[in-house]
Amino acid sequence: MASTALHERIRTDIESRILSGVLKPGDKIPSELELMGLYGCSRMTVNKALSALNSAGLLERRKRAGSCVARPRTVAMMLDVPDLPAEVAKRGQAYRFDLLKREISDTRHHRSIAEKIGCEGRVLVTHGVHRADAVPIAYEERLVSLSAVPDIETQDFADEPPGSWLLRHIPWTEAENRIGAAGAGSEAARALNVNVGAPCLSVERRTWQAAQCITFVRQLYVAGSYELIARFGPAQKGPVQNGPV
Amino acid sequence: MASTALHERIRTDIESRILSGVLKPGDKIPSELELMGLYGCSRMTVNKALSALNSAGLLERRKRAGSCVARPRTVAMMLDVPDLPAEVAKRGQAYRFDLLKREISDTRHHRSIAEKIGCEGRVLVTHGVHRADAVPIAYEERLVSLSAVPDIETQDFADEPPGSWLLRHIPWTEAENRIGAAGAGSEAARALNVNVGAPCLSVERRTWQAAQCITFVRQLYVAGSYELIARFGPAQKGPVQNGPV
DNA sequence: GGCGAAATAATGTCTATACATAATTGCCGA
DNA sequence: TCGGCAATTATGTATAGACATTATTTCGCC
């Protein structure tokens, strides 16, 4: 394997012809039999290459009809989800989380909470600020379902913020981020030391474990102080860092 | 194949045990030989399942040492990059793009442009507004390298906006999005019909083809009118739509 | 000419085998 | 004791063949 594997070579051959535009969406790819002759190898080897391209979304394959270049439906990019304590520490700054509020509520009495977290029962509500070297980075409001995570009721979040605690203790199977902009509310503005209505990046994340909602969190980042980065490329280079501008 | 393929079943079996937390990062996975006995199939079938999990980043495999659950380096989610004309049309609204400015500049005379697009030479500069049923959705400023895309110089963008034209004509191999918040500038505010400084979602995208930068675009979405959605899950269900709140 | 059935061509899956490669383990001798 | 060589183990790659599945095409029949 001094030279790369054959199935790998076939894959990148076709991939580069697609990405460079030589092959356009809808164009037919030679059949496995033909490629097998072209490269002088067995069908399984060709199949491995084409299957990889298929599951990568570059090819569409139909029995009897053959393979053709897929037309990109929605261009999807990888978004690195921020883990604040880790990212702040990585930049050599001191991370701190200040808890502003901590209370237990119930979705049966507060419909607005029920709507946000999308489940019934008792809920832990926390508000707090993430800081790097004491400078506020983000304001967050979080709801945690106590029926899904009973252990969190005894935590005081002096050592680590609720998000990191959850990440370490509760495995999740599904998550959804909604990314938008918003003006800072009065509590957020005070916490972030900006004017009310100042533009902020808003990240709302819901996390589920097997159809049960675990937590809902809304984070506000002051505009210009934080960016999310999503990239797309054939070969994923080192992960790009989110971070301050 | 009434039941799903065996290699698929093995894959999802292990995948769900990883995602649910039964198997933690670092835990060892049975060897291909053992799994082959467990499922009563050949090694190639097991290999296909484990290879898929490996290339999906869920497993780490080392010869002689065996396979173990990979520790997630950065949690990455799929972000569907918005294609405005398509999304507006999909919601049954009439899409329109109004060109506000169109001029040709040169990076050798305007350093700020050179910095943004990251290449030398003549550059097409366009400003415009995307509208759905005449309501402004997004304001965009775009730079296109004329040395990379000479054909665009003759386009007047009456029929389709520069972004869609590029998407249809120029294949790209790499792209990067920077997502943040910003206050509307005076031109953007006038175009979007909001106050100066109103919070906006800002998406900056650079697109390359083989190390050559093709275009840089900055889009501003009025806060609350548009959201990006990124999700992560074991089985990718139908793609979630970005869109108005 | 049109309709339905059979042939056909492509991919999907699986097996059994073979050899290559890498890393670990353990043995053996200086 | 320690250094290095060899055996072992697990994965990586590839082959040839088999059967299943699914559209498409073709052909025969009415």
Coordinates of C-alpha atoms (C1' of nucleotides) in Angstrom, one line a residue:
Chain A
M1 CA 0.0 0.0 0.0
A2 CA 2.8 2.4 -0.9
S3 CA 0.4 3.7 -3.4
T4 CA -3.1 4.4 -2.1
A5 CA -5.6 1.6 -2.2
L6 CA -7.2 1.0 -5.6
H7 CA -10.8 1.6 -4.5
E8 CA -9.6 4.8 -3.0
R9 CA -8.0 5.9 -6.3
I10 CA -11.1 5.1 -8.2
R11 CA -13.2 7.1 -5.7
T12 CA -11.0 10.2 -5.9
D13 CA -10.7 9.9 -9.6
I14 CA -14.5 10.2 -10.0
E15 CA -14.9 12.6 -7.1
S16 CA -12.4 15.1 -8.6
R17 CA -14.1 14.8 -12.0
I18 CA -17.4 15.7 -10.3
L19 CA -16.1 18.5 -8.1
S20 CA -14.1 20.1 -11.0
G21 CA -17.2 20.1 -13.1
V22 CA -16.1 17.8 -15.8
L23 CA -19.0 15.6 -14.8
K24 CA -22.1 17.6 -14.3
P25 CA -25.2 16.7 -12.2
G26 CA -27.2 14.1 -14.2
D27 CA -24.2 12.8 -16.1
K28 CA -24.0 9.0 -16.3
I29 CA -21.1 7.2 -14.7
P30 CA -19.7 4.0 -16.4
S31 CA -21.3 0.9 -15.0
E32 CA -19.4 -1.3 -12.5
L33 CA -18.7 -3.7 -15.3
E34 CA -17.1 -1.0 -17.4
L35 CA -15.0 0.5 -14.6
M36 CA -14.0 -3.0 -13.7
G37 CA -12.5 -3.3 -17.2
L38 CA -11.0 0.2 -17.1
Y39 CA -9.2 -0.3 -13.9
G40 CA -8.6 -4.0 -14.4
C41 CA -10.0 -5.1 -11.0
S42 CA -12.9 -7.0 -9.6
R43 CA -16.5 -5.6 -9.2
M44 CA -16.3 -5.5 -5.4
T45 CA -13.5 -3.0 -5.6
V46 CA -15.4 -0.7 -8.0
N47 CA -18.5 -1.2 -5.9
K48 CA -16.6 -0.1 -2.8
A49 CA -15.6 3.2 -4.5
L50 CA -19.0 3.9 -6.0
S51 CA -20.8 3.0 -2.7
A52 CA -18.6 5.5 -0.9
L53 CA -19.4 8.2 -3.4
N54 CA -23.1 7.3 -3.1
S55 CA -23.2 7.5 0.7
A56 CA -21.3 10.8 0.5
G57 CA -24.1 12.1 -1.6
L58 CA -22.1 12.7 -4.8
L59 CA -23.7 9.8 -6.8
E60 CA -27.2 8.5 -7.3
R61 CA -27.4 4.9 -8.1
R62 CA -30.4 3.0 -9.4
K63 CA -30.6 -0.6 -10.3
R64 CA -30.7 -1.4 -13.9
A65 CA -30.5 2.4 -14.7
G66 CA -26.9 2.8 -13.5
S67 CA -25.1 5.6 -11.6
C68 CA -25.2 9.3 -12.3
V69 CA -23.9 12.4 -10.6
A70 CA -26.4 13.5 -8.0
R71 CA -27.8 17.0 -8.3
P72 CA -27.0 18.8 -5.0
R73 CA -30.3 19.1 -3.1
T74 CA -29.3 21.2 -0.2
V75 CA -25.6 21.9 0.3
A76 CA -24.9 20.7 3.8
M77 CA -21.8 21.9 5.7
M78 CA -20.2 20.8 8.8
L79 CA -20.8 23.1 11.7
D80 CA -18.6 22.8 14.8
V81 CA -20.8 23.2 17.8
P82 CA -19.2 25.4 20.4
D83 CA -18.2 24.0 23.7
L84 CA -17.4 27.2 25.6
P85 CA -15.2 26.1 28.5
A86 CA -13.0 24.1 26.2
E87 CA -12.7 26.8 23.6
V88 CA -12.0 29.5 26.2
A89 CA -9.3 27.3 27.8
K90 CA -7.8 26.5 24.4
R91 CA -7.2 30.2 23.9
G92 CA -5.4 30.4 27.2
Q93 CA -8.1 32.4 28.9
A94 CA -9.6 31.7 32.3
Y95 CA -13.2 30.4 31.9
R96 CA -15.8 31.2 34.4
F97 CA -19.6 30.6 34.6
D98 CA -21.7 32.8 36.8
L99 CA -25.1 31.4 37.8
L100 CA -27.7 34.2 37.9
K101 CA -30.8 32.2 38.6
R102 CA -31.6 28.7 39.5
E103 CA -35.1 27.4 40.2
I104 CA -37.4 24.5 39.7
S105 CA -40.6 24.9 37.7
D106 CA -43.2 22.7 36.3
T107 CA -44.5 22.6 32.7
R108 CA -48.0 22.0 34.0
H109 CA -48.1 25.4 35.5
H110 CA -45.9 27.3 33.0
R111 CA -47.1 26.6 29.4
S112 CA -44.3 28.7 27.9
I113 CA -41.7 26.5 29.4
A114 CA -43.5 23.4 28.2
E115 CA -43.6 24.7 24.7
K116 CA -39.9 25.4 24.6
I117 CA -38.7 22.1 26.0
G118 CA -41.5 20.1 24.5
C119 CA -42.1 17.7 27.4
E120 CA -44.1 17.4 30.6
G121 CA -43.0 17.4 34.2
R122 CA -40.7 19.3 36.6
V123 CA -38.0 21.4 35.0
L124 CA -34.8 23.0 36.2
V125 CA -34.4 26.5 35.0
T126 CA -31.0 28.2 35.0
H127 CA -29.8 31.6 33.8
G128 CA -26.1 32.4 33.6
V129 CA -23.1 34.1 32.0
H130 CA -20.1 32.5 30.4
R131 CA -16.9 34.6 30.9
A132 CA -13.4 34.5 29.5
D133 CA -10.9 36.3 31.7
A134 CA -14.0 37.8 33.5
V135 CA -15.2 39.4 30.2
P136 CA -18.8 38.2 29.4
I137 CA -18.9 36.0 26.3
A138 CA -22.4 34.6 26.3
Y139 CA -25.6 34.8 28.3
E140 CA -27.6 31.6 28.5
E141 CA -31.0 30.5 29.6
R142 CA -31.5 26.7 30.1
L143 CA -34.2 24.3 30.8
V144 CA -33.4 20.7 31.9
S145 CA -36.1 18.1 32.2
L146 CA -35.8 16.7 35.7
S147 CA -37.7 13.5 34.8
A148 CA -35.0 12.8 32.2
V149 CA -32.1 14.0 34.3
P150 CA -33.0 13.7 38.1
D151 CA -29.4 13.8 39.2
I152 CA -29.0 17.4 38.1
E153 CA -31.2 18.6 40.9
T154 CA -28.4 18.3 43.4
Q155 CA -25.8 20.2 41.4
D156 CA -24.9 23.7 42.3
F157 CA -22.8 24.5 39.2
A158 CA -20.0 26.0 41.2
D159 CA -17.4 24.0 39.4
E160 CA -18.9 23.6 36.0
P161 CA -21.8 25.0 34.0
P162 CA -24.9 23.0 33.5
G163 CA -24.1 22.5 29.8
S164 CA -20.8 20.8 30.5
W165 CA -22.2 18.8 33.3
L166 CA -24.9 17.4 31.0
L167 CA -22.3 16.8 28.3
R168 CA -20.3 14.7 30.7
H169 CA -23.1 12.8 32.3
I170 CA -26.0 12.4 29.8
P171 CA -25.5 10.8 26.4
W172 CA -27.7 12.2 23.7
T173 CA -28.8 10.8 20.5
E174 CA -30.1 13.8 18.7
A175 CA -29.8 17.6 18.8
E176 CA -31.0 20.5 16.8
N177 CA -29.6 24.0 16.7
R178 CA -31.5 27.1 15.5
I179 CA -29.2 29.9 14.7
G180 CA -30.4 33.4 14.4
A181 CA -30.0 37.0 15.6
A182 CA -31.8 38.8 18.3
G183 CA -31.7 42.0 20.3
A184 CA -30.4 41.7 23.8
G185 CA -33.2 41.6 26.4
S186 CA -32.9 43.5 29.6
E187 CA -31.5 40.7 31.7
A188 CA -29.1 39.6 28.9
A189 CA -28.0 43.2 28.3
R190 CA -27.2 43.6 32.0
A191 CA -25.3 40.3 32.1
L192 CA -23.4 41.0 28.9
N193 CA -22.8 44.7 29.7
V194 CA -24.3 46.0 26.5
N195 CA -27.3 48.2 25.7
V196 CA -30.8 46.7 25.5
G197 CA -31.5 45.8 21.9
A198 CA -27.9 45.4 21.0
P199 CA -27.5 42.8 18.2
C200 CA -26.6 39.3 19.4
L201 CA -26.1 36.0 17.8
S202 CA -28.7 33.6 19.2
V203 CA -28.2 29.8 19.3
E204 CA -31.1 27.7 20.5
R205 CA -30.3 24.0 21.0
R206 CA -32.6 21.2 21.9
T207 CA -31.1 17.8 22.9
W208 CA -32.9 14.5 22.9
Q209 CA -32.2 11.1 24.1
A210 CA -34.3 8.5 22.4
A211 CA -37.3 10.7 21.7
Q212 CA -37.2 12.2 25.2
C213 CA -36.2 15.9 25.4
I214 CA -33.3 16.4 27.8
T215 CA -32.5 20.1 27.6
F216 CA -33.3 23.3 25.8
V217 CA -30.8 26.2 25.9
R218 CA -30.7 29.6 24.4
Q219 CA -27.4 31.4 24.2
L220 CA -26.8 35.0 23.2
Y221 CA -23.4 36.1 22.0
V222 CA -22.6 39.8 21.6
A223 CA -22.3 40.6 17.9
G224 CA -18.7 40.8 16.8
S225 CA -17.4 38.9 19.7
Y226 CA -18.2 35.4 18.5
E227 CA -18.7 33.6 15.2
L228 CA -19.7 30.1 14.2
I229 CA -17.8 28.6 11.3
A230 CA -19.1 26.0 9.0
R231 CA -17.1 24.6 6.1
F232 CA -17.3 22.2 3.3
G233 CA -14.5 20.6 1.4
P234 CA -13.6 17.3 -0.2
A235 CA -10.9 16.5 2.3
Q236 CA -11.7 17.7 5.8
K237 CA -8.6 19.6 7.0
G238 CA -8.1 20.3 10.6
P239 CA -11.3 21.5 12.3
V240 CA -11.7 25.3 12.0
Q241 CA -12.2 27.0 15.3
N242 CA -15.2 29.1 16.3
G243 CA -14.1 32.0 18.2
P244 CA -13.9 35.8 18.7
V245 CA -13.4 37.8 15.6
Chain B
M1 CA -33.9 -7.9 1.8
A2 CA -37.4 -7.6 3.3
S3 CA -35.4 -7.0 6.5
T4 CA -32.6 -4.4 6.1
A5 CA -29.2 -5.6 5.0
L6 CA -27.2 -7.5 7.6
H7 CA -24.2 -5.1 7.4
E8 CA -26.7 -2.3 8.0
R9 CA -28.1 -4.0 11.0
I10 CA -24.7 -4.6 12.5
R11 CA -23.8 -1.0 11.8
T12 CA -26.9 0.5 13.5
D13 CA -26.7 -2.0 16.4
I14 CA -23.2 -0.7 17.3
E15 CA -24.1 2.8 16.4
S16 CA -27.1 3.0 18.7
R17 CA -25.0 1.5 21.6
I18 CA -22.5 4.2 21.1
L19 CA -25.0 7.1 20.8
S20 CA -27.0 5.9 23.7
G21 CA -23.9 5.8 25.9
V22 CA -23.8 2.1 26.6
L23 CA -20.5 2.1 24.8
K24 CA -18.3 5.1 25.9
P25 CA -15.4 6.7 24.1
G26 CA -12.4 4.4 24.4
D27 CA -14.4 1.2 24.9
K28 CA -13.3 -1.7 22.9
I29 CA -15.5 -3.2 20.1
P30 CA -15.4 -7.0 19.5
S31 CA -13.0 -7.9 16.8
E32 CA -14.3 -8.7 13.3
L33 CA -13.8 -12.4 14.0
E34 CA -15.9 -12.2 17.2
L35 CA -18.7 -10.2 15.5
M36 CA -18.6 -12.7 12.6
G37 CA -19.4 -15.4 15.1
L38 CA -22.0 -13.3 16.9
Y39 CA -24.0 -12.5 13.8
G40 CA -23.1 -15.7 11.9
C41 CA -21.8 -14.1 8.8
S42 CA -18.6 -13.6 6.9
R43 CA -15.9 -11.2 7.9
M44 CA -16.5 -9.0 4.8
T45 CA -20.0 -8.2 6.1
V46 CA -18.8 -7.2 9.5
N47 CA -15.9 -5.3 7.9
K48 CA -18.4 -3.3 5.8
A49 CA -20.3 -2.2 9.0
L50 CA -17.2 -1.3 11.0
S51 CA -15.6 0.5 8.0
A52 CA -18.7 2.6 7.7
L53 CA -18.7 3.5 11.4
N54 CA -15.0 4.3 11.0
S55 CA -15.4 6.7 8.2
A56 CA -18.4 8.2 10.0
G57 CA -16.0 9.0 12.8
L58 CA -17.7 6.9 15.4
L59 CA -15.0 4.2 15.6
E60 CA -11.2 4.3 15.7
R61 CA -9.6 1.2 14.2
R62 CA -6.0 0.1 14.6
K63 CA -4.4 -3.0 13.2
R64 CA -3.6 -5.6 15.8
A65 CA -5.1 -3.4 18.5
G66 CA -8.7 -3.6 17.4
S67 CA -11.5 -1.2 17.2
C68 CA -12.7 1.2 19.9
V69 CA -15.2 4.0 20.2
A70 CA -13.7 7.3 19.1
R71 CA -13.8 10.2 21.5
P72 CA -15.6 13.0 19.8
R73 CA -13.1 15.7 19.0
T74 CA -15.5 18.4 18.0
V75 CA -19.2 17.8 17.9
A76 CA -20.1 18.6 14.3
M77 CA -23.6 19.1 13.0
M78 CA -24.9 19.3 9.5
L79 CA -25.9 22.8 8.5
D80 CA -28.1 23.2 5.5
V81 CA -26.8 26.2 3.6
P82 CA -29.7 28.3 2.4
D83 CA -30.4 28.7 -1.3
L84 CA -32.8 31.6 -1.2
P85 CA -34.6 31.4 -4.5
A86 CA -35.3 27.7 -4.0
E87 CA -36.5 28.1 -0.5
V88 CA -38.7 31.0 -1.2
A89 CA -40.2 29.2 -4.2
K90 CA -40.7 26.1 -2.0
R91 CA -42.8 28.1 0.4
G92 CA -45.0 29.2 -2.5
Q93 CA -43.8 32.8 -2.5
A94 CA -42.6 34.9 -5.4
Y95 CA -38.9 35.3 -5.3
R96 CA -37.3 38.5 -6.6
F97 CA -33.8 39.9 -6.5
D98 CA -33.2 43.6 -6.8
L99 CA -29.8 44.7 -7.9
L100 CA -28.8 47.9 -6.0
K101 CA -25.2 48.3 -7.3
R102 CA -23.0 46.7 -9.8
E103 CA -19.4 47.8 -10.5
I104 CA -16.0 46.5 -11.4
S105 CA -13.2 47.2 -9.0
D106 CA -9.6 46.1 -8.7
T107 CA -8.0 44.6 -5.6
R108 CA -4.8 46.4 -6.5
H109 CA -6.5 49.8 -5.8
H110 CA -8.8 48.7 -3.0
R111 CA -7.0 46.8 -0.3
S112 CA -10.2 46.2 1.7
I113 CA -11.6 44.3 -1.2
A114 CA -8.4 42.3 -1.6
E115 CA -8.5 41.3 2.0
K116 CA -12.1 40.1 1.9
I117 CA -11.8 38.0 -1.2
G118 CA -8.2 37.0 -0.7
C119 CA -7.0 37.2 -4.3
E120 CA -5.6 39.6 -6.7
G121 CA -7.1 41.1 -9.9
R122 CA -10.3 42.6 -11.2
V123 CA -13.4 42.0 -9.1
L124 CA -17.2 42.4 -9.7
V125 CA -18.9 44.0 -6.8
T126 CA -22.7 43.7 -6.4
H127 CA -25.1 44.8 -3.8
G128 CA -28.7 43.6 -3.8
V129 CA -31.8 42.5 -1.9
H130 CA -33.6 39.1 -1.9
R131 CA -37.4 39.4 -1.6
A132 CA -40.2 37.0 -1.0
D133 CA -43.5 38.4 -2.2
A134 CA -41.8 41.8 -2.4
V135 CA -40.9 41.6 1.3
P136 CA -37.2 42.0 1.8
I137 CA -35.6 38.9 3.2
A138 CA -31.9 39.5 3.0
Y139 CA -29.4 42.1 1.9
E140 CA -26.2 40.9 0.3
E141 CA -22.9 42.3 -0.8
R142 CA -20.9 40.1 -3.1
L143 CA -17.4 40.1 -4.6
V144 CA -16.7 37.8 -7.6
S145 CA -13.2 37.3 -8.9
L146 CA -13.3 38.1 -12.6
S147 CA -10.1 36.2 -13.3
A148 CA -11.7 33.1 -11.9
V149 CA -15.1 33.8 -13.5
P150 CA -14.7 36.0 -16.6
D151 CA -18.1 35.1 -18.0
I152 CA -20.0 36.8 -15.2
E153 CA -18.9 40.2 -16.5
T154 CA -21.6 40.1 -19.2
Q155 CA -24.5 39.1 -16.9
D156 CA -27.0 41.7 -15.8
F157 CA -28.7 39.6 -13.2
A158 CA -32.2 40.5 -14.3
D159 CA -33.3 36.9 -14.4
E160 CA -31.3 35.4 -11.5
P161 CA -29.2 36.7 -8.7
P162 CA -25.4 36.4 -8.9
G163 CA -25.4 33.6 -6.3
S164 CA -27.6 31.3 -8.3
W165 CA -25.8 32.1 -11.5
L166 CA -22.6 31.1 -9.9
L167 CA -24.1 28.0 -8.4
R168 CA -25.3 26.9 -11.9
H169 CA -22.1 27.8 -13.8
I170 CA -19.1 27.5 -11.5
P171 CA -18.4 24.3 -9.7
W172 CA -16.7 24.8 -6.4
T173 CA -14.6 22.5 -4.3
E174 CA -14.5 24.3 -1.0
A175 CA -16.5 26.8 1.0
E176 CA -16.5 28.4 4.4
N177 CA -19.3 30.1 6.2
R178 CA -18.9 32.5 9.1
I179 CA -22.1 33.0 11.0
G180 CA -22.5 35.9 13.4
A181 CA -24.7 38.8 14.3
A182 CA -24.4 42.4 13.2
G183 CA -26.3 45.7 13.3
A184 CA -27.7 46.8 10.0
G185 CA -25.6 49.4 8.3
S186 CA -27.2 52.4 6.6
E187 CA -27.5 50.8 3.1
A188 CA -28.6 47.5 4.5
A189 CA -31.2 49.2 6.8
R190 CA -32.6 51.1 3.9
A191 CA -32.8 48.0 1.7
L192 CA -34.3 45.8 4.5
N193 CA -36.6 48.6 5.7
V194 CA -35.4 48.5 9.3
N195 CA -33.7 51.0 11.6
V196 CA -29.9 51.4 11.4
G197 CA -28.3 49.1 14.0
A198 CA -31.2 46.7 14.0
P199 CA -30.0 43.2 14.9
C200 CA -29.3 41.0 11.9
L201 CA -28.0 37.5 11.3
S202 CA -24.9 37.8 9.2
V203 CA -23.6 35.0 7.0
E204 CA -20.3 35.5 5.3
R205 CA -19.3 32.8 2.7
R206 CA -16.1 32.3 0.8
T207 CA -16.0 29.8 -2.0
W208 CA -13.0 28.3 -3.6
Q209 CA -12.2 26.2 -6.6
A210 CA -8.9 24.4 -6.3
A211 CA -7.2 27.0 -4.1
Q212 CA -8.5 29.9 -6.2
C213 CA -11.1 32.1 -4.5
I214 CA -14.2 32.5 -6.6
T215 CA -16.5 34.7 -4.5
F216 CA -17.1 36.3 -1.2
V217 CA -20.6 37.2 -0.1
R218 CA -22.0 38.7 3.0
Q219 CA -25.7 38.3 3.6
L220 CA -27.8 40.1 6.3
Y221 CA -31.1 38.6 7.5
V222 CA -33.4 40.7 9.7
A223 CA -33.5 39.1 13.2
G224 CA -36.5 37.0 13.7
S225 CA -37.3 36.7 10.0
Y226 CA -34.8 33.9 9.2
E227 CA -33.1 31.1 11.0
L228 CA -30.4 28.6 10.1
I229 CA -31.0 25.1 11.4
A230 CA -28.3 22.5 12.1
R231 CA -29.0 19.1 13.4
F232 CA -27.3 16.0 14.5
G233 CA -28.8 12.6 14.7
P234 CA -28.1 8.9 14.1
A235 CA -30.4 8.5 11.2
Q236 CA -30.7 11.6 9.0
K237 CA -34.4 12.2 8.6
G238 CA -35.7 14.5 6.0
P239 CA -33.7 17.6 5.8
V240 CA -34.9 20.3 8.1
Q241 CA -35.8 23.6 6.4
N242 CA -34.2 26.8 7.2
G243 CA -36.8 29.6 7.0
P244 CA -38.8 32.3 8.6
V245 CA -39.7 31.8 12.2
Chain C
dG1 C1' -51.1 -0.8 -32.5
dG2 C1' -51.1 -1.7 -27.7
dC3 C1' -50.7 -4.6 -23.6
dG4 C1' -48.6 -7.8 -20.6
dA5 C1' -45.0 -11.1 -19.9
dA6 C1' -40.4 -12.5 -20.2
dA7 C1' -35.5 -11.4 -21.0
dT8 C1' -32.0 -8.3 -19.6
dA9 C1' -28.9 -5.1 -17.4
dA10 C1' -27.6 -2.8 -13.7
dT11 C1' -26.9 -2.4 -8.7
dG12 C1' -27.2 -4.7 -3.7
dT13 C1' -25.7 -8.1 -0.7
dC14 C1' -23.1 -11.9 0.9
dT15 C1' -19.5 -15.7 1.1
dA16 C1' -15.1 -17.8 1.3
dT17 C1' -10.5 -17.1 0.6
dA18 C1' -6.1 -14.9 0.1
dC19 C1' -2.4 -12.0 1.0
dA20 C1' -0.6 -7.5 2.9
dT21 C1' 0.2 -4.4 6.7
dA22 C1' 0.7 -2.8 11.3
dA23 C1' 1.1 -3.2 16.1
dT24 C1' 1.6 -5.8 20.1
dT25 C1' 3.5 -9.7 22.7
dG26 C1' 6.8 -12.5 24.0
dC27 C1' 10.9 -15.0 23.7
dC28 C1' 15.7 -15.4 23.3
dG29 C1' 20.3 -14.3 23.4
dA30 C1' 24.2 -11.0 24.4
Chain D
dT1 C1' 18.5 -6.6 32.2
dC2 C1' 17.7 -5.0 27.9
dG3 C1' 17.6 -4.9 23.0
dG4 C1' 15.9 -6.9 19.1
dC5 C1' 13.8 -10.5 16.4
dA6 C1' 9.9 -13.4 15.6
dA7 C1' 5.2 -15.0 16.3
dT8 C1' 0.6 -13.5 16.8
dT9 C1' -3.5 -10.9 16.1
dA10 C1' -6.4 -7.6 14.0
dT11 C1' -7.4 -4.8 10.3
dG12 C1' -6.9 -3.4 5.1
dT13 C1' -7.4 -4.7 0.6
dA14 C1' -8.7 -7.5 -3.2
dT15 C1' -10.7 -11.5 -5.9
dA16 C1' -14.2 -14.5 -8.0
dG17 C1' -18.5 -16.2 -7.6
dA18 C1' -23.4 -16.4 -6.3
dC19 C1' -28.0 -15.0 -5.7
dA20 C1' -31.4 -11.1 -4.9
dT21 C1' -33.6 -6.9 -6.4
dT22 C1' -35.3 -3.6 -9.6
dA23 C1' -36.0 -1.0 -13.7
dT24 C1' -36.0 -1.1 -18.4
dT25 C1' -36.4 -3.1 -22.8
dT26 C1' -38.1 -6.3 -25.9
dC27 C1' -41.0 -9.4 -27.8
dG28 C1' -45.0 -12.1 -28.5
dC29 C1' -49.8 -12.2 -28.5
dC30 C1' -54.4 -10.4 -29.0

